[in-house]
Amino acid sequence: MMKSVARLLTTSASRGVARSSVLAGRSVAACAVASSSRMTAGSALSIRALSTSTPMRANGAIDSDLAHTLGEEIEYEAKQAAEEGEPEFIQAFTNKTGFKLKTKLGDSQVVMTKQFGNETITVSFDVSEILNIDDPIADISVYRENEQGDAVKEAEKKAEDAPEDFPIYFTATFAKPGAPVLHMELECEEGEIGVDHMKFLPDEESAIAKTLEKDWVRKQVYCGPIYGQLSDDLKENIDEFLVERNVDTALTLFMQDFIEYKEQGEYLHWLKNFKSFIDA
C-alpha cells in the first residue's frame, strides 16, 4: 500500500491545482435603510452589489482531478487483486491447524477460532499492526542545475531493504466448560512469541467481547505475574502448552502474511469510499 499511496500522491501533485477564493460580502441592508436619505442612486447600487454574496461551490476546485486520480488508483488496485486472487497460504494454514478465520471488509479486526478437545481457542489480532513496520527511507537522488540549466545528479541514497516482518500484539483465549477462562496478551516478532499478561476471567464473553464494559472487566482483573520471573520449568511448560495448540511460530508468520493481504483489500475499500465521498 505504501507504494500505492506514493503513486497516488505523485499523480495528484503532478497536476496543476487551480485555487479560487470566494469573497463573501457583509450584509449592510440595515445600514442602507438607516442612511437612505443621504445616499445617491450610485451608492445604493454599490451597497446592493456588496451585500450579494458569491454562491457557494457545490464541489471544490480540485475535486474532479482528485476523483479522476482515485478512479485510476482503484482500477489499478482492483486489477492487481483480481490477478492475484486469494493466496494459497490461507487455505493451507487453516487446513493444517484447524483454525477458522472470521473477518469482514471494513473491519480491521481478525478473529480465528478452533476446537482443541473440550477447549475453544480464540486468537484475535488487528490489521493496524502493520503500522508497526519500520518505514525505510525511499531511494533519493539529489540533483542540481549546472550553468546551462541542465539537471545534474549530485548524490544518491539507496533505501535499505524493507524489513520482512513487524511486531504484532495479539490475544489468545482458552475456554473450557465450568472453568475460568485463560486470556493471554501476547506479542510476536521474528517468529518469537512473548507473553505480556496471563489473566483469568469468569467467562468467555468477558475475555473476547469488544465492548467498553468487557474491556473494563479485563483491565480490572489481576494481570498475572511477570512472565520472565517465572521458573524456567513453568515457562517451558507454558510454551509447550501454546505450541501444542498451534499458537506458535507458524501462527506468527501466518498473521504477518494475512495482515499484509487483508490490508491491501482494506486499502482498495478505502479508495472506493474516498471516491464515493468526493463524487457525492
PDB file of C-alpha atoms in Angstrom:
ATOM      1  CA  MET A   1       0.000   0.000   0.000  1.00  0.00           C
ATOM      2  CA  MET A   2       2.904   2.355   0.726  1.00  0.00           C
ATOM      3  CA  LYS A   3       3.902   2.276  -2.940  1.00  0.00           C
ATOM      4  CA  SER A   4       0.269   2.774  -3.949  1.00  0.00           C
ATOM      5  CA  VAL A   5      -0.098   5.824  -1.718  1.00  0.00           C
ATOM      6  CA  ALA A   6       3.126   7.286  -3.070  1.00  0.00           C
ATOM      7  CA  ARG A   7       1.841   6.807  -6.614  1.00  0.00           C
ATOM      8  CA  LEU A   8      -1.466   8.434  -5.693  1.00  0.00           C
ATOM      9  CA  LEU A   9       0.245  11.453  -4.157  1.00  0.00           C
ATOM     10  CA  THR A  10       2.669  11.781  -7.062  1.00  0.00           C
ATOM     11  CA  THR A  11      -0.138  11.623  -9.617  1.00  0.00           C
ATOM     12  CA  SER A  12      -2.106  14.269  -7.765  1.00  0.00           C
ATOM     13  CA  ALA A  13       0.899  16.533  -7.269  1.00  0.00           C
ATOM     14  CA  SER A  14       1.749  16.444 -10.976  1.00  0.00           C
ATOM     15  CA  ARG A  15      -1.431  18.208 -11.916  1.00  0.00           C
ATOM     16  CA  GLY A  16      -1.717  21.963 -11.587  1.00  0.00           C
ATOM     17  CA  VAL A  17      -4.191  22.758  -8.843  1.00  0.00           C
ATOM     18  CA  ALA A  18      -6.330  25.776  -9.590  1.00  0.00           C
ATOM     19  CA  ARG A  19      -7.255  27.555  -6.425  1.00  0.00           C
ATOM     20  CA  SER A  20     -10.124  30.015  -6.291  1.00  0.00           C
ATOM     21  CA  SER A  21     -11.021  32.338  -3.446  1.00  0.00           C
ATOM     22  CA  VAL A  22     -14.554  33.301  -2.583  1.00  0.00           C
ATOM     23  CA  LEU A  23     -15.212  36.743  -1.179  1.00  0.00           C
ATOM     24  CA  ALA A  24     -18.361  36.928   0.913  1.00  0.00           C
ATOM     25  CA  GLY A  25     -19.654  40.447   1.283  1.00  0.00           C
ATOM     26  CA  ARG A  26     -21.131  41.531   4.548  1.00  0.00           C
ATOM     27  CA  SER A  27     -24.767  42.447   4.524  1.00  0.00           C
ATOM     28  CA  VAL A  28     -25.301  46.163   5.000  1.00  0.00           C
ATOM     29  CA  ALA A  29     -29.030  46.241   4.373  1.00  0.00           C
ATOM     30  CA  ALA A  30     -29.786  47.717   7.804  1.00  0.00           C
ATOM     31  CA  CYS A  31     -27.235  50.474   7.258  1.00  0.00           C
ATOM     32  CA  ALA A  32     -28.720  51.149   3.817  1.00  0.00           C
ATOM     33  CA  VAL A  33     -32.201  51.661   5.279  1.00  0.00           C
ATOM     34  CA  ALA A  34     -30.946  53.994   8.022  1.00  0.00           C
ATOM     35  CA  SER A  35     -28.936  56.130   5.621  1.00  0.00           C
ATOM     36  CA  SER A  36     -31.187  56.001   2.556  1.00  0.00           C
ATOM     37  CA  SER A  37     -31.953  59.728   2.700  1.00  0.00           C
ATOM     38  CA  ARG A  38     -28.273  60.633   2.357  1.00  0.00           C
ATOM     39  CA  MET A  39     -27.356  58.132  -0.372  1.00  0.00           C
ATOM     40  CA  THR A  40     -27.184  58.660  -4.068  1.00  0.00           C
ATOM     41  CA  ALA A  41     -28.513  56.108  -6.525  1.00  0.00           C
ATOM     42  CA  GLY A  42     -24.937  55.084  -7.313  1.00  0.00           C
ATOM     43  CA  SER A  43     -24.195  54.451  -3.626  1.00  0.00           C
ATOM     44  CA  ALA A  44     -27.280  52.279  -3.270  1.00  0.00           C
ATOM     45  CA  LEU A  45     -26.210  50.206  -6.254  1.00  0.00           C
ATOM     46  CA  SER A  46     -22.791  49.718  -4.655  1.00  0.00           C
ATOM     47  CA  ILE A  47     -24.341  48.536  -1.404  1.00  0.00           C
ATOM     48  CA  ARG A  48     -26.557  46.044  -3.227  1.00  0.00           C
ATOM     49  CA  ALA A  49     -23.506  44.687  -5.029  1.00  0.00           C
ATOM     50  CA  LEU A  50     -21.581  44.239  -1.768  1.00  0.00           C
ATOM     51  CA  SER A  51     -24.478  42.604   0.042  1.00  0.00           C
ATOM     52  CA  THR A  52     -24.809  39.918  -2.651  1.00  0.00           C
ATOM     53  CA  SER A  53     -22.541  37.029  -1.565  1.00  0.00           C
ATOM     54  CA  THR A  54     -20.838  34.752  -4.063  1.00  0.00           C
ATOM     55  CA  PRO A  55     -22.749  31.443  -4.350  1.00  0.00           C
ATOM     56  CA  MET A  56     -21.072  28.510  -2.546  1.00  0.00           C
ATOM     57  CA  ARG A  57     -19.437  25.939  -4.773  1.00  0.00           C
ATOM     58  CA  ALA A  58     -21.039  22.510  -4.783  1.00  0.00           C
ATOM     59  CA  ASN A  59     -17.560  20.950  -5.085  1.00  0.00           C
ATOM     60  CA  GLY A  60     -14.008  22.067  -4.521  1.00  0.00           C
ATOM     61  CA  ALA A  61     -11.847  23.144  -7.426  1.00  0.00           C
ATOM     62  CA  ILE A  62      -9.661  20.061  -7.085  1.00  0.00           C
ATOM     63  CA  ASP A  63     -12.492  17.523  -6.705  1.00  0.00           C
ATOM     64  CA  SER A  64     -12.682  16.492 -10.361  1.00  0.00           C
ATOM     65  CA  ASP A  65      -8.921  15.888 -10.529  1.00  0.00           C
ATOM     66  CA  LEU A  66      -8.994  14.001  -7.231  1.00  0.00           C
ATOM     67  CA  ALA A  67     -11.897  11.819  -8.377  1.00  0.00           C
ATOM     68  CA  HIS A  68     -10.034  11.011 -11.610  1.00  0.00           C
ATOM     69  CA  THR A  69      -6.856  10.083  -9.729  1.00  0.00           C
ATOM     70  CA  LEU A  70      -8.806   7.924  -7.284  1.00  0.00           C
ATOM     71  CA  GLY A  71     -10.515   6.194 -10.205  1.00  0.00           C
ATOM     72  CA  GLU A  72      -7.152   5.336 -11.748  1.00  0.00           C
ATOM     73  CA  GLU A  73      -5.849   4.026  -8.433  1.00  0.00           C
ATOM     74  CA  ILE A  74      -8.971   1.930  -7.871  1.00  0.00           C
ATOM     75  CA  GLU A  75      -8.691   0.441 -11.351  1.00  0.00           C
ATOM     76  CA  TYR A  76      -5.030  -0.452 -10.769  1.00  0.00           C
ATOM     77  CA  GLU A  77      -5.592  -1.998  -7.318  1.00  0.00           C
ATOM     78  CA  ALA A  78      -8.694  -3.909  -8.454  1.00  0.00           C
ATOM     79  CA  LYS A  79      -6.795  -5.346 -11.411  1.00  0.00           C
ATOM     80  CA  GLN A  80      -3.920  -6.424  -9.162  1.00  0.00           C
ATOM     81  CA  ALA A  81      -6.319  -8.061  -6.702  1.00  0.00           C
ATOM     82  CA  ALA A  82      -8.144  -9.930  -9.492  1.00  0.00           C
ATOM     83  CA  GLU A  83      -4.886 -11.216 -10.952  1.00  0.00           C
ATOM     84  CA  GLU A  84      -3.529 -12.402  -7.599  1.00  0.00           C
ATOM     85  CA  GLY A  85      -6.769 -13.847  -6.201  1.00  0.00           C
ATOM     86  CA  GLU A  86      -6.864 -15.375  -2.736  1.00  0.00           C
ATOM     87  CA  PRO A  87      -3.386 -16.605  -1.782  1.00  0.00           C
ATOM     88  CA  GLU A  88      -2.900 -20.295  -1.204  1.00  0.00           C
ATOM     89  CA  PHE A  89      -1.276 -19.838   2.212  1.00  0.00           C
ATOM     90  CA  ILE A  90      -4.658 -19.095   3.836  1.00  0.00           C
ATOM     91  CA  GLN A  91      -6.243 -22.416   2.920  1.00  0.00           C
ATOM     92  CA  ALA A  92      -3.024 -24.292   3.636  1.00  0.00           C
ATOM     93  CA  PHE A  93      -2.798 -22.858   7.158  1.00  0.00           C
ATOM     94  CA  THR A  94      -6.436 -23.385   8.082  1.00  0.00           C
ATOM     95  CA  ASN A  95      -6.358 -26.967   6.779  1.00  0.00           C
ATOM     96  CA  LYS A  96      -3.228 -27.761   8.786  1.00  0.00           C
ATOM     97  CA  THR A  97      -4.182 -26.114  12.080  1.00  0.00           C
ATOM     98  CA  GLY A  98      -7.964 -26.282  12.145  1.00  0.00           C
ATOM     99  CA  PHE A  99      -8.334 -22.562  12.739  1.00  0.00           C
ATOM    100  CA  LYS A 100     -11.339 -20.854  11.168  1.00  0.00           C
ATOM    101  CA  LEU A 101     -10.999 -17.243  10.068  1.00  0.00           C
ATOM    102  CA  LYS A 102     -13.610 -14.581  10.752  1.00  0.00           C
ATOM    103  CA  THR A 103     -13.191 -11.101   9.313  1.00  0.00           C
ATOM    104  CA  LYS A 104     -15.115  -8.679   7.129  1.00  0.00           C
ATOM    105  CA  LEU A 105     -14.281  -5.845   4.788  1.00  0.00           C
ATOM    106  CA  GLY A 106     -14.086  -2.522   6.573  1.00  0.00           C
ATOM    107  CA  ASP A 107     -13.275  -4.126   9.937  1.00  0.00           C
ATOM    108  CA  SER A 108      -9.622  -4.202  10.947  1.00  0.00           C
ATOM    109  CA  GLN A 109     -10.180  -6.992  13.481  1.00  0.00           C
ATOM    110  CA  VAL A 110      -9.378 -10.603  12.582  1.00  0.00           C
ATOM    111  CA  VAL A 111     -10.630 -13.473  14.741  1.00  0.00           C
ATOM    112  CA  MET A 112      -9.526 -17.096  14.480  1.00  0.00           C
ATOM    113  CA  THR A 113     -11.164 -19.943  16.366  1.00  0.00           C
ATOM    114  CA  LYS A 114     -10.595 -23.685  16.732  1.00  0.00           C
ATOM    115  CA  GLN A 115     -11.546 -26.571  18.961  1.00  0.00           C
ATOM    116  CA  PHE A 116      -8.897 -28.444  20.927  1.00  0.00           C
ATOM    117  CA  GLY A 117     -10.555 -31.250  22.840  1.00  0.00           C
ATOM    118  CA  ASN A 118     -13.086 -29.530  25.102  1.00  0.00           C
ATOM    119  CA  GLU A 119     -11.322 -26.170  24.713  1.00  0.00           C
ATOM    120  CA  THR A 120     -12.404 -23.321  22.498  1.00  0.00           C
ATOM    121  CA  ILE A 121      -9.375 -21.329  21.370  1.00  0.00           C
ATOM    122  CA  THR A 122      -9.784 -17.786  20.058  1.00  0.00           C
ATOM    123  CA  VAL A 123      -6.929 -15.759  18.582  1.00  0.00           C
ATOM    124  CA  SER A 124      -7.529 -12.080  17.793  1.00  0.00           C
ATOM    125  CA  PHE A 125      -5.318  -9.552  16.037  1.00  0.00           C
ATOM    126  CA  ASP A 126      -5.647  -6.276  14.167  1.00  0.00           C
ATOM    127  CA  VAL A 127      -4.647  -5.242  10.654  1.00  0.00           C
ATOM    128  CA  SER A 128      -3.400  -1.920  12.052  1.00  0.00           C
ATOM    129  CA  GLU A 129      -0.448  -3.845  13.483  1.00  0.00           C
ATOM    130  CA  ILE A 130       1.176  -3.292  10.083  1.00  0.00           C
ATOM    131  CA  LEU A 131       1.779   0.275  11.247  1.00  0.00           C
ATOM    132  CA  ASN A 132       4.488  -1.167  13.494  1.00  0.00           C
ATOM    133  CA  ILE A 133       6.642  -1.795  10.437  1.00  0.00           C
ATOM    134  CA  ASP A 134       9.742   0.347  10.075  1.00  0.00           C
ATOM    135  CA  ASP A 135       9.301   2.700   7.123  1.00  0.00           C
ATOM    136  CA  PRO A 136      12.619   2.756   5.255  1.00  0.00           C
ATOM    137  CA  ILE A 137      13.784   5.945   3.568  1.00  0.00           C
ATOM    138  CA  ALA A 138      12.919   5.814  -0.094  1.00  0.00           C
ATOM    139  CA  ASP A 139      15.606   5.941  -2.777  1.00  0.00           C
ATOM    140  CA  ILE A 140      16.668   9.574  -3.078  1.00  0.00           C
ATOM    141  CA  SER A 141      18.533  11.200  -5.933  1.00  0.00           C
ATOM    142  CA  VAL A 142      19.753  14.772  -5.424  1.00  0.00           C
ATOM    143  CA  TYR A 143      20.094  16.965  -8.498  1.00  0.00           C
ATOM    144  CA  ARG A 144      21.487  20.442  -9.084  1.00  0.00           C
ATOM    145  CA  GLU A 145      21.425  22.728 -12.101  1.00  0.00           C
ATOM    146  CA  ASN A 146      24.632  23.452 -13.978  1.00  0.00           C
ATOM    147  CA  GLU A 147      25.385  26.734 -15.702  1.00  0.00           C
ATOM    148  CA  GLN A 148      23.439  25.630 -18.768  1.00  0.00           C
ATOM    149  CA  GLY A 149      20.366  24.925 -16.669  1.00  0.00           C
ATOM    150  CA  ASP A 150      20.644  21.143 -17.053  1.00  0.00           C
ATOM    151  CA  ALA A 151      19.871  18.882 -14.103  1.00  0.00           C
ATOM    152  CA  VAL A 152      22.964  17.004 -12.957  1.00  0.00           C
ATOM    153  CA  LYS A 153      22.829  14.181 -10.398  1.00  0.00           C
ATOM    154  CA  GLU A 154      24.849  15.218  -7.378  1.00  0.00           C
ATOM    155  CA  ALA A 155      24.195  12.424  -4.897  1.00  0.00           C
ATOM    156  CA  GLU A 156      22.141   9.293  -4.446  1.00  0.00           C
ATOM    157  CA  LYS A 157      20.906   7.465  -1.377  1.00  0.00           C
ATOM    158  CA  LYS A 158      19.580   3.945  -1.609  1.00  0.00           C
ATOM    159  CA  ALA A 159      16.966   2.691   0.814  1.00  0.00           C
ATOM    160  CA  GLU A 160      17.755  -0.320   2.911  1.00  0.00           C
ATOM    161  CA  ASP A 161      15.782  -3.444   2.245  1.00  0.00           C
ATOM    162  CA  ALA A 162      12.346  -3.314   3.825  1.00  0.00           C
ATOM    163  CA  PRO A 163      12.048  -5.487   6.941  1.00  0.00           C
ATOM    164  CA  GLU A 164      10.478  -8.865   6.338  1.00  0.00           C
ATOM    165  CA  ASP A 165       8.298  -8.760   9.414  1.00  0.00           C
ATOM    166  CA  PHE A 166       6.908  -6.435  12.073  1.00  0.00           C
ATOM    167  CA  PRO A 167       5.851  -6.860  15.692  1.00  0.00           C
ATOM    168  CA  ILE A 168       2.270  -7.946  16.289  1.00  0.00           C
ATOM    169  CA  TYR A 169       0.294  -7.673  19.521  1.00  0.00           C
ATOM    170  CA  PHE A 170      -2.476 -10.252  19.760  1.00  0.00           C
ATOM    171  CA  THR A 171      -4.562 -12.193  22.235  1.00  0.00           C
ATOM    172  CA  ALA A 172      -5.205 -15.905  22.698  1.00  0.00           C
ATOM    173  CA  THR A 173      -8.135 -17.082  24.794  1.00  0.00           C
ATOM    174  CA  PHE A 174      -8.674 -20.635  26.038  1.00  0.00           C
ATOM    175  CA  ALA A 175     -12.142 -21.519  27.331  1.00  0.00           C
ATOM    176  CA  LYS A 176     -13.352 -24.760  28.932  1.00  0.00           C
ATOM    177  CA  PRO A 177     -16.819 -25.586  30.286  1.00  0.00           C
ATOM    178  CA  GLY A 178     -17.094 -24.979  34.017  1.00  0.00           C
ATOM    179  CA  ALA A 179     -13.662 -23.380  34.341  1.00  0.00           C
ATOM    180  CA  PRO A 180     -12.255 -19.854  34.435  1.00  0.00           C
ATOM    181  CA  VAL A 181     -11.133 -18.586  31.042  1.00  0.00           C
ATOM    182  CA  LEU A 182      -7.427 -18.145  30.359  1.00  0.00           C
ATOM    183  CA  HIS A 183      -6.813 -14.896  28.485  1.00  0.00           C
ATOM    184  CA  MET A 184      -3.268 -14.267  27.242  1.00  0.00           C
ATOM    185  CA  GLU A 185      -1.963 -10.977  25.852  1.00  0.00           C
ATOM    186  CA  LEU A 186       0.944 -11.804  23.578  1.00  0.00           C
ATOM    187  CA  GLU A 187       3.358 -10.196  21.173  1.00  0.00           C
ATOM    188  CA  CYS A 188       5.467 -11.680  18.426  1.00  0.00           C
ATOM    189  CA  GLU A 189       8.412 -10.598  16.329  1.00  0.00           C
ATOM    190  CA  GLU A 190      10.711 -12.552  14.040  1.00  0.00           C
ATOM    191  CA  GLY A 191       8.772 -15.725  14.795  1.00  0.00           C
ATOM    192  CA  GLU A 192       9.215 -15.495  18.568  1.00  0.00           C
ATOM    193  CA  ILE A 193       6.213 -15.173  20.904  1.00  0.00           C
ATOM    194  CA  GLY A 194       6.435 -13.211  24.133  1.00  0.00           C
ATOM    195  CA  VAL A 195       3.891 -13.279  26.962  1.00  0.00           C
ATOM    196  CA  ASP A 196       2.826  -9.883  28.284  1.00  0.00           C
ATOM    197  CA  HIS A 197      -0.033 -10.912  30.563  1.00  0.00           C
ATOM    198  CA  MET A 198      -1.888 -14.059  31.588  1.00  0.00           C
ATOM    199  CA  LYS A 199      -5.306 -13.347  33.088  1.00  0.00           C
ATOM    200  CA  PHE A 200      -8.216 -15.477  34.261  1.00  0.00           C
ATOM    201  CA  LEU A 201     -11.717 -14.213  33.559  1.00  0.00           C
ATOM    202  CA  PRO A 202     -15.113 -15.506  34.698  1.00  0.00           C
ATOM    203  CA  ASP A 203     -16.470 -16.319  31.233  1.00  0.00           C
ATOM    204  CA  GLU A 204     -15.569 -16.377  27.552  1.00  0.00           C
ATOM    205  CA  GLU A 205     -17.576 -13.254  26.715  1.00  0.00           C
ATOM    206  CA  SER A 206     -15.594 -11.213  29.233  1.00  0.00           C
ATOM    207  CA  ALA A 207     -12.418 -12.386  27.526  1.00  0.00           C
ATOM    208  CA  ILE A 208     -13.243 -11.753  23.875  1.00  0.00           C
ATOM    209  CA  ALA A 209     -16.129  -9.255  23.627  1.00  0.00           C
ATOM    210  CA  LYS A 210     -15.058  -5.926  22.082  1.00  0.00           C
ATOM    211  CA  THR A 211     -17.173  -3.657  24.277  1.00  0.00           C
ATOM    212  CA  LEU A 212     -16.258  -0.937  26.741  1.00  0.00           C
ATOM    213  CA  GLU A 213     -17.901  -2.898  29.559  1.00  0.00           C
ATOM    214  CA  LYS A 214     -15.930  -6.091  28.911  1.00  0.00           C
ATOM    215  CA  ASP A 215     -12.734  -4.159  28.237  1.00  0.00           C
ATOM    216  CA  TRP A 216     -13.157  -2.595  31.683  1.00  0.00           C
ATOM    217  CA  VAL A 217     -13.613  -6.077  33.189  1.00  0.00           C
ATOM    218  CA  ARG A 218     -10.368  -7.259  31.554  1.00  0.00           C
ATOM    219  CA  LYS A 219      -8.485  -4.277  32.930  1.00  0.00           C
ATOM    220  CA  GLN A 220      -9.720  -4.853  36.482  1.00  0.00           C
ATOM    221  CA  VAL A 221      -8.573  -8.444  36.925  1.00  0.00           C
ATOM    222  CA  TYR A 222      -5.104  -9.398  38.069  1.00  0.00           C
ATOM    223  CA  CYS A 223      -2.800  -9.301  35.043  1.00  0.00           C
ATOM    224  CA  GLY A 224      -0.722 -12.222  36.244  1.00  0.00           C
ATOM    225  CA  PRO A 225       2.911 -12.417  37.335  1.00  0.00           C
ATOM    226  CA  ILE A 226       5.817 -11.029  35.347  1.00  0.00           C
ATOM    227  CA  TYR A 227       6.402 -13.835  32.888  1.00  0.00           C
ATOM    228  CA  GLY A 228      10.170 -13.522  32.901  1.00  0.00           C
ATOM    229  CA  GLN A 229      10.256 -14.090  36.649  1.00  0.00           C
ATOM    230  CA  LEU A 230       8.535 -17.454  36.479  1.00  0.00           C
ATOM    231  CA  SER A 231      10.635 -20.557  36.934  1.00  0.00           C
ATOM    232  CA  ASP A 232      12.263 -21.953  33.817  1.00  0.00           C
ATOM    233  CA  ASP A 233      10.277 -25.180  34.131  1.00  0.00           C
ATOM    234  CA  LEU A 234       6.961 -23.294  34.306  1.00  0.00           C
ATOM    235  CA  LYS A 235       7.858 -21.077  31.335  1.00  0.00           C
ATOM    236  CA  GLU A 236       8.893 -24.107  29.316  1.00  0.00           C
ATOM    237  CA  ASN A 237       5.600 -25.865  30.101  1.00  0.00           C
ATOM    238  CA  ILE A 238       3.572 -22.771  29.123  1.00  0.00           C
ATOM    239  CA  ASP A 239       5.492 -22.522  25.855  1.00  0.00           C
ATOM    240  CA  GLU A 240       4.740 -26.176  25.128  1.00  0.00           C
ATOM    241  CA  PHE A 241       1.089 -25.589  26.043  1.00  0.00           C
ATOM    242  CA  LEU A 242       0.887 -22.879  23.364  1.00  0.00           C
ATOM    243  CA  VAL A 243       2.781 -24.828  20.710  1.00  0.00           C
ATOM    244  CA  GLU A 244       0.534 -27.872  21.178  1.00  0.00           C
ATOM    245  CA  ARG A 245      -2.445 -25.610  20.377  1.00  0.00           C
ATOM    246  CA  ASN A 246      -0.781 -24.126  17.261  1.00  0.00           C
ATOM    247  CA  VAL A 247      -0.028 -20.800  18.934  1.00  0.00           C
ATOM    248  CA  ASP A 248       3.491 -20.940  17.602  1.00  0.00           C
ATOM    249  CA  THR A 249       5.941 -19.607  15.025  1.00  0.00           C
ATOM    250  CA  ALA A 250       3.780 -20.801  12.135  1.00  0.00           C
ATOM    251  CA  LEU A 251       0.889 -18.734  13.517  1.00  0.00           C
ATOM    252  CA  THR A 252       3.027 -15.593  13.774  1.00  0.00           C
ATOM    253  CA  LEU A 253       4.176 -15.950  10.174  1.00  0.00           C
ATOM    254  CA  PHE A 254       0.604 -16.519   9.032  1.00  0.00           C
ATOM    255  CA  MET A 255      -0.621 -13.418  10.868  1.00  0.00           C
ATOM    256  CA  GLN A 256       2.024 -11.277   9.198  1.00  0.00           C
ATOM    257  CA  ASP A 257       1.155 -12.594   5.732  1.00  0.00           C
ATOM    258  CA  PHE A 258      -2.577 -12.282   6.330  1.00  0.00           C
ATOM    259  CA  ILE A 259      -2.295  -8.734   7.677  1.00  0.00           C
ATOM    260  CA  GLU A 260      -0.448  -7.674   4.526  1.00  0.00           C
ATOM    261  CA  TYR A 261      -3.016  -9.438   2.333  1.00  0.00           C
ATOM    262  CA  LYS A 262      -6.047  -8.004   4.143  1.00  0.00           C
ATOM    263  CA  GLU A 263      -4.533  -4.538   4.294  1.00  0.00           C
ATOM    264  CA  GLN A 264      -4.433  -4.432   0.503  1.00  0.00           C
ATOM    265  CA  GLY A 265      -8.151  -5.202   0.391  1.00  0.00           C
ATOM    266  CA  GLU A 266      -8.862  -2.597   3.050  1.00  0.00           C
ATOM    267  CA  TYR A 267      -6.861  -0.047   1.066  1.00  0.00           C
ATOM    268  CA  LEU A 268      -8.961  -0.679  -2.041  1.00  0.00           C
ATOM    269  CA  HIS A 269     -12.121  -0.370   0.080  1.00  0.00           C
ATOM    270  CA  TRP A 270     -10.787   2.914   1.494  1.00  0.00           C
ATOM    271  CA  LEU A 271     -10.130   4.235  -2.008  1.00  0.00           C
ATOM    272  CA  LYS A 272     -13.691   3.411  -3.076  1.00  0.00           C
ATOM    273  CA  ASN A 273     -15.118   5.140  -0.006  1.00  0.00           C
ATOM    274  CA  PHE A 274     -12.929   8.157  -0.680  1.00  0.00           C
ATOM    275  CA  LYS A 275     -14.155   8.388  -4.280  1.00  0.00           C
ATOM    276  CA  SER A 276     -17.786   7.942  -3.221  1.00  0.00           C
ATOM    277  CA  PHE A 277     -17.366  10.851  -0.830  1.00  0.00           C
ATOM    278  CA  ILE A 278     -15.789  13.083  -3.489  1.00  0.00           C
ATOM    279  CA  ASP A 279     -18.421  12.153  -6.099  1.00  0.00           C
ATOM    280  CA  ALA A 280     -21.364  12.821  -3.764  1.00  0.00           C
TER     281      ALA A 280
END
